[in-house]
Structures are given as structure tokens and as C-alpha cells.
Tab-separated table of C-alpha atoms and ligand atoms in Angstrom:
chain	number	residue	atom	x	y	z
A	140	MET	CA	-13.057	-2.956	-21.967
A	141	ILE	CA	-9.312	-3.224	-22.514
A	142	PHE	CA	-7.744	0.230	-22.269
A	143	ASP	CA	-4.533	-0.552	-24.148
A	144	VAL	CA	-5.208	-3.645	-26.254
A	145	VAL	CA	-1.773	-3.838	-27.854
A	146	ARG	CA	0.153	-3.785	-24.613
A	147	GLU	CA	-2.291	-5.634	-22.394
A	148	THR	CA	-2.649	-8.621	-24.718
A	149	ILE	CA	0.968	-8.721	-25.919
A	150	PRO	CA	2.123	-12.314	-26.630
A	151	ARG	CA	4.295	-13.564	-23.785
A	152	ASP	CA	7.419	-14.068	-25.889
A	153	GLU	CA	7.262	-10.470	-27.070
A	154	LEU	CA	6.628	-9.352	-23.516
A	155	ALA	CA	9.765	-11.192	-22.337
A	156	GLU	CA	11.827	-9.499	-25.038
A	157	LEU	CA	10.504	-6.090	-24.052
A	158	GLN	CA	11.166	-6.821	-20.383
A	159	LEU	CA	14.767	-7.807	-21.062
A	160	THR	CA	15.492	-4.671	-23.083
A	161	ARG	CA	13.944	-2.513	-20.394
A	162	LEU	CA	15.691	-4.381	-17.577
A	163	LYS	CA	19.099	-3.816	-19.168
A	164	ASN	CA	18.292	-0.178	-19.656
A	165	GLN	CA	17.117	0.254	-16.103
A	166	CYS	CA	20.233	-1.447	-14.698
A	167	ASP	CA	22.514	0.749	-16.822
A	168	ARG	CA	20.755	3.837	-15.538
A	169	VAL	CA	20.785	2.975	-11.851
A	170	TYR	CA	24.418	1.849	-12.028
A	171	ALA	CA	25.430	5.135	-13.616
A	172	ASN	CA	23.267	7.442	-11.498
A	173	VAL	CA	22.646	5.989	-8.038
A	174	PRO	CA	25.696	5.360	-5.818
A	175	PHE	CA	23.645	2.936	-3.698
A	176	TYR	CA	23.091	0.660	-6.700
A	177	ARG	CA	26.635	0.954	-8.010
A	178	LYS	CA	27.875	-0.272	-4.632
A	179	ALA	CA	25.234	-3.019	-4.376
A	180	PHE	CA	25.977	-4.307	-7.903
A	181	ASP	CA	29.727	-4.226	-7.245
A	182	GLU	CA	29.301	-6.116	-3.989
A	183	ALA	CA	27.131	-8.721	-5.713
A	184	GLY	CA	29.856	-9.038	-8.346
A	185	ILE	CA	27.642	-8.233	-11.304
A	186	SER	CA	27.839	-5.427	-13.834
A	187	PRO	CA	24.853	-4.287	-15.931
A	188	ALA	CA	26.645	-5.511	-19.078
A	189	GLU	CA	26.438	-9.092	-17.788
A	190	ILE	CA	22.641	-9.136	-17.849
A	191	ARG	CA	21.825	-11.193	-20.937
A	192	SER	CA	18.612	-12.971	-20.026
A	193	LEU	CA	15.743	-12.537	-17.598
A	194	ASP	CA	17.237	-15.400	-15.571
A	195	ASP	CA	20.127	-13.114	-14.682
A	196	LEU	CA	17.685	-11.149	-12.563
A	197	ALA	CA	18.288	-13.601	-9.716
A	198	ARG	CA	21.937	-12.461	-9.600
A	199	LEU	CA	20.993	-8.867	-8.852
A	200	PRO	CA	20.901	-7.522	-5.291
A	201	PHE	CA	17.622	-6.881	-3.476
A	202	THR	CA	16.425	-3.416	-2.465
A	203	GLU	CA	14.530	-2.946	0.785
A	204	LYS	CA	12.367	-0.295	2.401
A	205	GLN	CA	15.219	0.361	4.815
A	206	ASP	CA	17.449	1.302	1.866
A	207	LEU	CA	14.960	4.021	0.935
A	208	ARG	CA	14.893	5.209	4.529
A	209	ASN	CA	18.680	5.252	4.674
A	210	GLY	CA	18.718	7.325	1.523
A	211	TYR	CA	16.200	9.818	2.948
A	212	PRO	CA	15.115	11.990	1.327
A	213	TYR	CA	16.646	12.065	-2.161
A	214	GLN	CA	19.604	9.714	-2.363
A	215	MET	CA	17.768	6.999	-4.264
A	216	PHE	CA	16.711	9.369	-7.027
A	217	ALA	CA	18.204	8.469	-10.389
A	218	VAL	CA	17.610	11.871	-11.992
A	219	PRO	CA	18.569	15.408	-10.940
A	220	LYS	CA	16.137	16.738	-8.339
A	221	GLN	CA	14.997	19.452	-10.732
A	222	THR	CA	13.608	16.821	-13.114
A	223	ILE	CA	11.257	15.533	-10.428
A	224	VAL	CA	7.791	17.054	-10.703
A	225	ARG	CA	6.022	15.435	-7.757
A	226	LEU	CA	6.822	13.841	-4.410
A	227	HIS	CA	4.784	11.380	-2.412
A	228	ALA	CA	5.713	9.758	0.885
A	229	SER	CA	4.617	6.780	2.885
A	230	SER	CA	2.172	7.676	5.597
A	231	GLY	CA	2.744	7.390	9.286
A	232	THR	CA	6.416	7.569	9.996
A	233	THR	CA	8.050	9.240	12.953
A	234	GLY	CA	11.535	10.038	11.759
A	235	LYS	CA	12.221	9.043	8.238
A	236	ALA	CA	9.428	8.517	5.788
A	237	THR	CA	9.885	6.759	2.490
A	238	VAL	CA	10.007	9.519	-0.074
A	239	VAL	CA	9.282	8.825	-3.719
A	240	GLY	CA	9.775	11.184	-6.653
A	241	TYR	CA	8.181	11.133	-10.104
A	242	THR	CA	9.309	12.633	-13.397
A	243	ASN	CA	6.753	13.842	-15.928
A	244	ARG	CA	7.100	10.560	-17.756
A	245	ASP	CA	6.613	8.578	-14.522
A	246	LEU	CA	3.347	10.450	-13.916
A	247	LYS	CA	2.162	9.811	-17.445
A	248	ILE	CA	2.855	6.079	-17.134
A	249	TRP	CA	1.149	6.000	-13.731
A	250	ALA	CA	-1.989	7.626	-15.169
A	251	ASP	CA	-1.933	5.154	-18.080
A	252	LEU	CA	-1.588	2.144	-15.800
A	253	MET	CA	-4.257	3.430	-13.450
A	254	ALA	CA	-6.550	3.978	-16.448
A	255	ARG	CA	-5.834	0.392	-17.518
A	256	SER	CA	-6.737	-0.730	-14.014
A	257	LEU	CA	-10.016	1.171	-13.820
A	258	ALA	CA	-10.962	-0.097	-17.271
A	259	ALA	CA	-10.119	-3.679	-16.268
A	260	ALA	CA	-12.525	-3.233	-13.349
A	261	GLY	CA	-15.244	-2.397	-15.874
A	262	LEU	CA	-15.238	1.410	-15.710
A	263	THR	CA	-15.383	3.484	-18.894
A	264	SER	CA	-15.223	7.094	-20.059
A	265	GLN	CA	-18.961	7.280	-19.332
A	266	ASP	CA	-18.549	6.713	-15.603
A	267	PHE	CA	-18.649	9.220	-12.740
A	268	ILE	CA	-16.079	8.126	-10.172
A	269	HIS	CA	-16.363	9.099	-6.506
A	270	ASN	CA	-12.746	9.037	-5.321
A	271	ALA	CA	-12.561	8.668	-1.548
A	272	TYR	CA	-8.896	7.670	-1.351
A	273	GLY	CA	-7.027	10.350	0.582
A	274	TYR	CA	-5.426	13.161	-1.419
A	275	GLY	CA	-1.989	14.219	-0.226
A	276	LEU	CA	1.318	12.510	0.343
A	277	PHE	CA	-0.545	9.175	0.196
A	278	THR	CA	-0.602	7.920	-3.400
A	279	GLY	CA	-4.208	6.679	-3.374
A	280	GLY	CA	-6.079	9.921	-4.061
A	281	LEU	CA	-3.963	11.478	-6.788
A	282	GLY	CA	-3.174	8.083	-8.340
A	283	ALA	CA	-6.836	7.230	-8.878
A	284	HIS	CA	-7.572	10.842	-9.832
A	285	TYR	CA	-5.272	11.072	-12.837
A	286	GLY	CA	-6.075	7.519	-13.906
A	287	ALA	CA	-9.770	8.327	-14.055
A	288	GLU	CA	-9.083	11.493	-16.056
A	289	ARG	CA	-6.840	9.544	-18.417
A	290	LEU	CA	-9.677	7.088	-18.927
A	291	GLY	CA	-11.906	10.016	-19.788
A	292	ALA	CA	-14.265	9.352	-16.913
A	293	THR	CA	-15.574	12.117	-14.652
A	294	ILE	CA	-13.623	12.244	-11.412
A	295	ILE	CA	-15.220	13.480	-8.213
A	296	PRO	CA	-12.224	14.275	-5.960
A	297	VAL	CA	-13.853	13.790	-2.570
A	298	SER	CA	-10.782	12.511	-0.655
A	299	GLY	CA	-11.183	10.874	2.779
A	300	GLY	CA	-13.307	11.875	5.767
A	301	GLY	CA	-16.598	13.721	6.190
A	302	THR	CA	-18.576	10.539	5.781
A	303	LYS	CA	-22.054	12.051	6.088
A	304	ARG	CA	-21.281	14.472	3.322
A	305	GLN	CA	-19.835	11.684	1.215
A	306	VAL	CA	-23.128	9.831	1.417
A	307	GLN	CA	-24.965	12.926	0.297
A	308	LEU	CA	-22.567	13.449	-2.618
A	309	LEU	CA	-22.883	9.823	-3.658
A	310	ARG	CA	-26.605	10.295	-3.895
A	311	ASP	CA	-26.692	13.792	-5.396
A	312	PHE	CA	-23.923	13.359	-7.989
A	313	GLY	CA	-25.038	9.885	-8.979
A	314	ALA	CA	-21.567	8.344	-9.058
A	315	THR	CA	-21.411	5.049	-10.936
A	316	GLY	CA	-17.945	4.098	-9.682
A	317	ILE	CA	-16.223	4.419	-6.334
A	318	THR	CA	-12.577	4.170	-5.291
A	319	CYS	CA	-11.701	3.816	-1.595
A	320	THR	CA	-10.493	1.257	0.913
A	321	PRO	CA	-12.792	-1.771	1.297
A	322	SER	CA	-13.423	-1.005	4.966
A	323	TYR	CA	-14.463	2.543	4.095
A	324	ALA	CA	-16.957	1.200	1.558
A	325	LEU	CA	-18.681	-0.691	4.347
A	326	TYR	CA	-18.525	2.335	6.596
A	327	LEU	CA	-20.223	4.386	3.884
A	328	TYR	CA	-22.920	1.754	3.705
A	329	GLU	CA	-23.623	2.129	7.424
A	330	ALA	CA	-23.598	5.910	7.277
A	331	ALA	CA	-25.977	5.806	4.330
A	332	ARG	CA	-28.303	3.479	6.141
A	333	ALA	CA	-28.307	5.740	9.183
A	334	ALA	CA	-29.296	8.597	6.859
A	335	GLY	CA	-32.111	6.510	5.409
A	336	ILE	CA	-30.361	5.994	2.079
A	337	ASP	CA	-30.088	2.598	0.430
A	338	ILE	CA	-26.925	2.628	-1.710
A	339	ARG	CA	-28.343	-0.271	-3.742
A	340	GLU	CA	-30.913	2.096	-5.127
A	341	LEU	CA	-28.293	4.593	-6.328
A	342	PRO	CA	-26.631	4.322	-9.787
A	343	LEU	CA	-23.373	3.077	-8.203
A	344	ARG	CA	-22.233	-0.088	-10.000
A	345	ILE	CA	-18.477	-0.681	-9.573
A	346	GLY	CA	-15.997	-0.263	-6.701
A	347	VAL	CA	-12.213	-0.457	-6.966
A	348	PHE	CA	-10.878	-1.262	-3.522
A	349	GLY	CA	-7.373	-1.696	-2.130
A	350	ALA	CA	-4.604	-0.217	0.024
A	351	GLU	CA	-5.351	-2.703	2.815
A	352	PRO	CA	-5.918	-6.449	3.181
A	353	TRP	CA	-9.418	-7.788	2.620
A	354	THR	CA	-11.048	-11.144	1.999
A	355	GLU	CA	-13.443	-12.867	-0.394
A	356	GLU	CA	-16.043	-12.782	2.391
A	357	MET	CA	-15.675	-9.033	2.615
A	358	ARG	CA	-16.082	-8.762	-1.141
A	359	ALA	CA	-19.339	-10.699	-0.941
A	360	GLU	CA	-20.543	-8.462	1.878
A	361	ILE	CA	-19.704	-5.243	0.008
A	362	GLU	CA	-21.329	-6.503	-3.178
A	363	ARG	CA	-24.476	-7.478	-1.336
A	364	LYS	CA	-24.796	-4.375	0.831
A	365	LEU	CA	-23.908	-1.806	-1.817
A	366	GLY	CA	-25.344	-3.688	-4.785
A	367	ILE	CA	-22.142	-3.260	-6.814
A	368	SER	CA	-19.308	-5.289	-8.302
A	369	ALA	CA	-16.214	-5.017	-6.054
A	370	LEU	CA	-12.737	-5.339	-7.575
A	371	ASN	CA	-9.312	-5.618	-5.953
A	372	ILE	CA	-6.497	-3.182	-6.754
A	373	TYR	CA	-2.909	-3.385	-5.551
A	374	GLY	CA	-0.031	-0.975	-5.388
A	375	LEU	CA	2.589	0.519	-3.129
A	376	SER	CA	4.100	3.951	-3.048
A	377	GLU	CA	7.700	2.804	-3.410
A	378	VAL	CA	6.903	1.095	-6.709
A	379	MET	CA	4.415	3.721	-7.987
A	380	GLY	CA	1.151	3.828	-6.030
A	381	PRO	CA	-2.212	2.239	-6.887
A	382	GLY	CA	-2.412	0.494	-10.254
A	383	VAL	CA	0.559	-1.863	-10.050
A	384	ALA	CA	-1.907	-4.752	-10.330
A	385	GLN	CA	-5.645	-4.966	-10.867
A	386	GLU	CA	-8.334	-7.613	-10.967
A	387	CYS	CA	-10.355	-7.819	-14.166
A	388	ALA	CA	-14.132	-7.886	-14.200
A	389	GLU	CA	-14.123	-11.049	-16.338
A	390	SER	CA	-12.365	-13.425	-13.931
A	391	LYS	CA	-12.338	-11.536	-10.606
A	392	SER	CA	-9.625	-13.895	-9.523
A	393	GLY	CA	-6.144	-12.505	-9.028
A	394	MET	CA	-4.800	-9.118	-10.075
A	395	HIS	CA	-3.029	-8.630	-13.413
A	396	ILE	CA	0.351	-7.162	-12.623
A	397	TRP	CA	1.308	-4.795	-15.441
A	398	GLU	CA	4.365	-6.726	-16.498
A	399	ASP	CA	5.525	-4.385	-19.239
A	400	HIS	CA	6.433	-1.979	-16.397
A	401	PHE	CA	6.936	-4.248	-13.387
A	402	LEU	CA	8.899	-7.480	-13.410
A	403	PRO	CA	7.520	-9.712	-10.647
A	404	GLU	CA	9.217	-12.561	-8.774
A	405	ILE	CA	8.239	-14.627	-5.767
A	406	ILE	CA	10.911	-15.423	-3.213
A	407	ASN	CA	11.198	-17.299	0.024
A	408	PRO	CA	11.143	-14.403	2.518
A	409	VAL	CA	13.583	-16.154	4.849
A	410	THR	CA	16.234	-17.435	2.446
A	411	GLY	CA	15.710	-14.990	-0.416
A	412	GLU	CA	15.709	-17.795	-3.002
A	413	SER	CA	13.419	-17.501	-6.033
A	414	LEU	CA	10.369	-19.750	-6.010
A	415	PRO	CA	8.662	-21.345	-9.030
A	416	ALA	CA	5.393	-19.982	-10.447
A	417	GLY	CA	2.426	-20.894	-8.302
A	418	SER	CA	4.270	-21.008	-4.965
A	419	ALA	CA	3.304	-18.572	-2.270
A	420	GLY	CA	6.038	-16.270	-1.056
A	421	GLU	CA	7.134	-12.654	-0.956
A	422	LEU	CA	6.505	-10.524	-4.011
A	423	VAL	CA	9.619	-8.827	-5.360
A	424	ILE	CA	9.240	-6.170	-8.043
A	425	THR	CA	11.777	-4.678	-10.418
A	426	THR	CA	10.525	-1.498	-12.066
A	427	LEU	CA	11.258	-1.483	-15.791
A	428	THR	CA	10.483	2.080	-16.849
A	429	LYS	CA	10.602	4.283	-13.771
A	430	GLU	CA	12.898	7.297	-14.003
A	431	GLY	CA	12.575	9.060	-10.620
A	432	ILE	CA	13.212	6.122	-8.333
A	433	PRO	CA	13.888	2.951	-10.289
A	434	LEU	CA	13.858	-0.085	-8.011
A	435	ILE	CA	15.826	-3.250	-8.572
A	436	ARG	CA	14.338	-6.360	-6.946
A	437	TYR	CA	12.342	-4.427	-4.393
A	438	ARG	CA	11.130	-6.595	-1.512
A	439	THR	CA	7.489	-5.627	-1.059
A	440	ARG	CA	7.034	-7.876	2.025
A	441	ASP	CA	3.624	-8.793	0.632
A	442	ILE	CA	2.859	-12.517	0.491
A	443	THR	CA	1.145	-13.780	-2.654
A	444	SER	CA	1.753	-16.104	-5.620
A	445	LEU	CA	1.989	-15.637	-9.375
A	446	ASP	CA	-0.488	-17.203	-11.761
A	447	TYR	CA	0.591	-17.364	-15.412
A	448	THR	CA	-2.426	-19.320	-16.664
A	449	PRO	CA	-4.380	-17.576	-19.445
A	450	CYS	CA	-7.212	-15.358	-18.262
A	451	ALA	CA	-10.766	-15.173	-19.595
A	452	CYS	CA	-10.299	-11.461	-20.306
A	453	GLY	CA	-7.568	-12.031	-22.904
A	454	ARG	CA	-4.921	-10.052	-21.035
A	455	THR	CA	-1.605	-11.880	-21.088
A	456	HIS	CA	-0.136	-10.339	-17.938
A	457	ALA	CA	0.326	-12.682	-14.966
A	458	ARG	CA	-1.959	-12.417	-11.987
A	459	ILE	CA	-0.997	-12.107	-8.332
A	460	THR	CA	-3.397	-13.851	-6.015
A	461	ARG	CA	-5.188	-11.970	-3.229
A	462	LEU	CA	-2.541	-10.917	-0.716
A	463	GLN	CA	-2.148	-13.371	2.121
A	464	GLY	CA	-0.331	-11.145	4.598
A	465	ARG	CA	3.091	-9.633	5.055
A	466	SER	CA	6.489	-11.011	5.893
A	467	ASP	CA	7.151	-8.125	8.291
A	468	ASP	CA	5.089	-6.668	11.097
A	469	MET	CA	3.600	-3.678	9.285
A	470	LEU	CA	-0.020	-3.069	10.264
A	471	ILE	CA	-2.515	-1.282	8.061
A	472	ILE	CA	-4.967	0.578	10.261
A	473	ARG	CA	-7.773	2.361	8.434
A	474	GLY	CA	-5.546	2.499	5.396
A	475	VAL	CA	-2.568	3.967	7.267
A	476	ASN	CA	0.639	1.939	7.382
A	477	VAL	CA	1.997	1.642	10.893
A	478	PHE	CA	4.987	-0.266	12.194
A	479	PRO	CA	4.860	-1.276	15.887
A	480	GLN	CA	8.353	0.203	16.325
A	481	GLN	CA	6.947	3.628	15.488
A	482	ILE	CA	4.467	3.349	18.327
A	483	GLU	CA	7.234	2.106	20.601
A	484	ALA	CA	9.432	5.074	19.638
A	485	ILE	CA	6.710	7.481	20.746
A	486	LEU	CA	6.120	5.614	24.011
A	487	VAL	CA	9.763	5.525	25.030
A	488	ASP	CA	10.074	9.224	24.319
A	489	MET	CA	7.441	9.965	26.940
A	490	GLU	CA	8.589	10.458	30.467
A	491	GLY	CA	7.248	8.157	33.168
A	492	LEU	CA	6.250	5.267	30.897
A	493	SER	CA	7.820	1.840	30.962
A	494	PRO	CA	8.844	-0.004	27.784
A	495	HIS	CA	6.141	-2.588	28.447
A	496	TYR	CA	3.213	-2.223	26.118
A	497	GLU	CA	0.614	-4.161	24.204
A	498	ILE	CA	-1.000	-3.245	20.904
A	499	VAL	CA	-4.364	-4.727	19.983
A	500	VAL	CA	-5.865	-4.141	16.560
A	501	SER	CA	-9.464	-5.233	16.229
A	502	ARG	CA	-12.409	-4.496	14.018
A	503	GLU	CA	-15.460	-2.841	15.488
A	504	GLY	CA	-18.285	-2.835	13.012
A	505	ASN	CA	-16.367	-2.206	9.826
A	506	LEU	CA	-13.691	0.041	11.242
A	507	ASP	CA	-10.255	-0.854	12.481
A	508	HIS	CA	-9.707	-0.071	16.111
A	509	LEU	CA	-6.287	0.423	17.691
A	510	GLU	CA	-5.798	-0.002	21.408
A	511	ILE	CA	-2.496	0.572	23.145
A	512	LYS	CA	-1.896	-0.431	26.729
A	513	VAL	CA	1.260	0.814	28.306
A	514	GLU	CA	2.591	0.503	31.847
A	515	PHE	CA	3.510	3.407	34.026
A	516	SER	CA	7.004	3.200	35.378
A	517	GLU	CA	7.094	2.307	39.123
A	518	ASP	CA	7.975	5.757	40.473
A	519	MET	CA	5.467	7.608	38.311
A	520	PHE	CA	2.607	5.459	39.438
A	521	ILE	CA	2.842	6.184	43.156
A	522	SER	CA	2.681	9.927	42.657
A	523	ASP	CA	0.007	10.070	39.963
A	524	GLU	CA	-3.713	10.535	40.416
A	525	ILE	CA	-6.549	9.489	38.169
A	526	ARG	CA	-7.000	12.821	36.473
A	527	HIS	CA	-3.289	13.021	35.761
A	528	ILE	CA	-3.442	9.582	34.257
A	529	GLN	CA	-6.290	10.624	31.997
A	530	LYS	CA	-4.431	13.719	30.942
A	531	ARG	CA	-1.398	11.670	30.045
A	532	GLU	CA	-3.485	9.182	28.122
A	533	LYS	CA	-4.875	12.055	26.085
A	534	GLY	CA	-1.383	13.450	25.512
A	535	LEU	CA	-0.131	10.129	24.270
A	536	GLN	CA	-3.158	9.683	22.076
A	537	LYS	CA	-2.498	13.085	20.533
A	538	ALA	CA	1.178	12.325	19.936
A	539	ILE	CA	0.229	9.113	18.128
A	540	LYS	CA	-2.329	10.917	16.016
A	541	ASP	CA	0.142	13.709	15.205
A	542	TYR	CA	3.042	11.465	14.285
A	543	LEU	CA	1.346	8.454	12.776
A	544	GLY	CA	-2.000	9.793	11.610
A	545	VAL	CA	-4.040	7.125	13.371
A	546	THR	CA	-6.452	7.393	16.256
A	547	ALA	CA	-5.612	5.096	19.140
A	548	ASN	CA	-7.362	4.324	22.353
A	549	VAL	CA	-4.570	4.626	24.929
A	550	ARG	CA	-4.747	3.082	28.376
A	551	LEU	CA	-2.091	3.489	31.008
A	552	VAL	CA	-1.970	0.465	33.249
A	553	GLU	CA	-0.270	-0.408	36.518
A	554	PRO	CA	3.349	-1.444	36.606
A	555	GLN	CA	3.850	-5.212	36.209
A	556	SER	CA	0.312	-5.751	34.927
A	557	LEU	CA	1.153	-6.653	31.323
A	558	LYS	CA	2.386	-10.030	30.249
A	559	ARG	CA	6.166	-10.567	30.197
A	560	TYR	CA	7.836	-12.674	27.545
A	561	GLU	CA	10.750	-15.015	27.944
A	562	GLY	CA	11.491	-15.363	24.284
A	563	LYS	CA	10.436	-13.040	21.487
A	564	ALA	CA	7.893	-10.549	22.792
A	565	ALA	CA	4.512	-10.804	21.117
A	566	ARG	CA	3.280	-7.323	21.846
A	567	VAL	CA	1.032	-6.957	18.840
A	568	LYS	CA	-2.286	-8.761	18.629
A	569	ASP	CA	-4.127	-8.399	15.368
A	570	ILE	CA	-7.519	-9.956	15.952
A	571	ARG	CA	-9.296	-8.565	12.866
B	838	LIG	O1	-1.655	1.644	-0.360
B	838	LIG	C1	-1.259	2.344	-2.635
B	838	LIG	C2	-2.677	2.043	-2.963
B	838	LIG	C3	-3.630	3.050	-2.910
B	838	LIG	C4	-3.052	0.775	-3.382
B	838	LIG	C5	-4.936	2.799	-3.251
B	838	LIG	C6	-4.367	0.507	-3.745
B	838	LIG	C7	-5.301	1.526	-3.666
B	838	LIG	P1	1.139	2.302	0.469
B	838	LIG	O2	0.496	3.247	1.402
B	838	LIG	O3	2.581	2.462	0.170
B	838	LIG	O4	0.436	2.353	-0.936
B	838	LIG	O5	0.872	0.842	1.034
B	838	LIG	C8	1.288	-0.289	0.316
B	838	LIG	O6	-0.534	-1.613	1.222
B	838	LIG	O7	2.577	-3.149	0.374
B	838	LIG	C9	0.266	-3.808	0.850
B	838	LIG	O8	0.764	-4.325	2.062
B	838	LIG	C10	-0.972	-2.960	1.132
B	838	LIG	N1	-1.949	-3.085	0.034
B	838	LIG	C11	-2.125	-2.293	-1.027
B	838	LIG	N2	-3.130	-2.771	-1.810
B	838	LIG	C12	-3.576	-3.904	-1.233
B	838	LIG	C13	-4.582	-4.876	-1.548
B	838	LIG	C14	-0.880	2.065	-1.188
B	838	LIG	N3	-5.356	-4.787	-2.625
B	838	LIG	C15	0.891	-1.551	1.047
B	838	LIG	N4	-4.727	-5.923	-0.698
B	838	LIG	C16	1.224	-2.795	0.244
B	838	LIG	C17	-3.966	-6.045	0.402
B	838	LIG	C18	-2.816	-4.114	-0.050
B	838	LIG	N5	-3.024	-5.168	0.758
């Protein structure tokens, strides 16, 4: 079912006109209200009045995650703080998180776009949706929540964790839809099996999975094990949250990016130059209607390509292909975004540790596993005994959990035992 037929099947020439009007508007607003943008536009030698076609987009400056961090917490807001009705923040940051603020209108649009997304996945007002995305500063839980309500479905706000209970609720409440990370879906399958429950025999029929990378093979596995149709959803907190792009049930190939609100481009991540449709590169998004934190040419760091070919579902919005990775070193561990520098910052803060460390991310069963090996400094090692070492490992593990929200297996190792690098250190091994 198409949730908003008029807007989702808008002819492309009309869409381009709408985008241009909105782009001009958005540029006027950020130039007038956000000092960061005024400076960036001035430095790029362009004024909002000079934007006459969508091609002029390429003349505008990029915005990066670091710009949001620099403006922590509220400097990137384009409206008075009092007009903001909700905050979210990126998970897992030591010092400065990325804070995003929404006006009432932003929240309404988010719910609409999330409802569009759930409908594109095949869910309707008749469905009961088990929402296991985390509720809180993370956008997953509340994003899916209000989208499901907007659709008129019944939302079951389970949030993350408590897996045994989740299995029981899935069975007892008879959910027909589920929203969570793809790895958690497989974890639920295992927990259900251990409890003697076969999810294939439950009424569950559709899953909307995202927030972390996954593959076609994983889709096939989820579909087989849970006996459902598994759809891909994309989003990021800076731009809105879940529901920026969504796969449709008809083609299940690429995610329609809601172009009446987000103007997508693909660039070469090294040179910054725009790439033609179909090429793989970094996705850059300009928000067209956001009031709280409008973003001009935001570098998502996600690698994908844009497909403008018509889709079987009749929606005219372009599709982004399954994400192929990132152009930075951000890791997503059990749905939590973690930068290696954040781990490093915690390690160097701890007395007696050397700056030599190794991070290994692997997958055990269906769960991500984070292991951190770090060397003792020379003087610490001589004086320390085994039980002290274990105590320190626990302390470090706790600090990582407290600051970053992820569980890590920490091992302190002897000085000089980890590999040294002559060139660029390759301290992170992602073997998932
Ligand atoms: O993960 C929002 C979200 C919630 C999306 C629920 C989908 C479902 P952040 O925590 O800001 O927001 O993380 C955003 O996660 O830049 C991608 O690298 C990654 N990501 C999100 N969806 C997908 C996906 C939410 N379908 C970052 N496939 C993004 C691969 C994804 N990676």
C-alpha cells in the first residue's frame, strides 16, 4: 500500500520543481539563522539568492559530523531553543555527542515519512508492530513508534533488551510486524528456539530492519528462519532518524529515499566531486524541510549509489542501493555507533596503559563481539599481579560500557606484544 499516493508517485519534473523551491527556502533560512552556515556560504562565495537551479547545489559547502560536534550542543539549531520540542543524540560518544533538535513540524514530518516507510514494507493499519529498537536518545525506538501510530497500526513499545521476555511477548501478543536491527532479529530467533518456540508458526509476517550494515545473505537467513519478509530501512540521526529511505515490498531492491524532503547526491569521498547517477560513492543529503537542524550537503559517510530507474511499486523517488560500507572508520557494534578514537580516548585516560592497542570486531553466532587488547606500560607490568590485572580489565570494561554503551572483552597484554606499524596503524580489525 502507498501511504501518501500524491507525494510518493509525484512526476519527476514536479518533484524537481518542489525540491528547488524548498532548497531555496532552506538556504535562506540557514543563512539568516545559523552563523555557521552564513560563514560557510560566504567563504564558498555563494549567497542563497544565487541558487537558481538544482545544479547550483554543487556550489554549496558541505556539512560534516564534526561541524555538529563543534557546534555542541545547540549552535546548529536554526530556530530559538524554545521552539524545539524534542532532542535526540548520537549514541556512544565520550565528550561531545551529536545533538539533534526537532520542532513540532519536524516530528510530524518524521512520523509521516516513517509511516510511508512502514507502509512501503507492506505493513498496514491492521498490523501489530513489535518495536524492539531502543527507546531513548537513539532515534530508532521513538522514530518507529510514532510512524506506526501515524500509520494507524498497533505499536508494542518493547524497546531493546530482555530477550527472553521479548520472545514471550512476540508469541502472546501475536505481533505481525517487527522493527529491530537485523542482528537482533536473528538473536530473537535463537532465543525463541531455546524456549521451544518456532517463530515461523507465529503470525509474524514482516520485519523492517536497519541501523546497521547487513547483507542479502542475511536477509535470506532471516526470512527463512523467521518465516517473514525482511525489508531494509535507512536513516541517521543527524538527518532525522529512521525513515530517510525504505525498501518497498514490490521490488525489495534498493531503498526509496524520500526526495521531497531529502535531496540526495553521490560524491567521491576523497575529492568531494559529484558523481553521475549509478556510480558508487558517498551519500550526501540536503534536508529540504527540516526546521530544527536543517543540513546543507551533509556528508553521511555511507557508501551507496543512486538508482533513478522506475520501480515496480510506482513510487517515483530514487532508490539508494544497499549500503556498501563507510568512508570513515565508524563501527556499528550491536547497533551502537563507535569510533575507534573514542575507545582510544578512554584507554589513554587510564593510568598504566600504553597507547598500543588492537580492536577486533567479530560475529559470534548472530551477535557482534568487541575485543580490545591493550598493552600495559613497562613500569606497570613489573609491579602488577594477575588479580590486579583482572581488576583493571574489569575497570576498563566498565568504563567502555559506561561511556560508549557497548560491552567489550578487554585483555591487558604484555608490553611490546602487539604489532607495531611503520606506516598508518591498522589497529581495528573488523572480521564480521
Ligand atoms: O541508526 C537510525 C536508524 C534507526 C535507522 C533504526 C534505521 C533503523 P544513527 O544511530 O545516527 O541512526 O546511525 C546512522 O547507521 O549513517 C549508517 O552508517 C548506519 N545505518 C543505518 N541504517 C542502515 C542500513 C540510526 N539499513 C548510521 N544499512 C548510518 C546499513 C545503516 N547501515
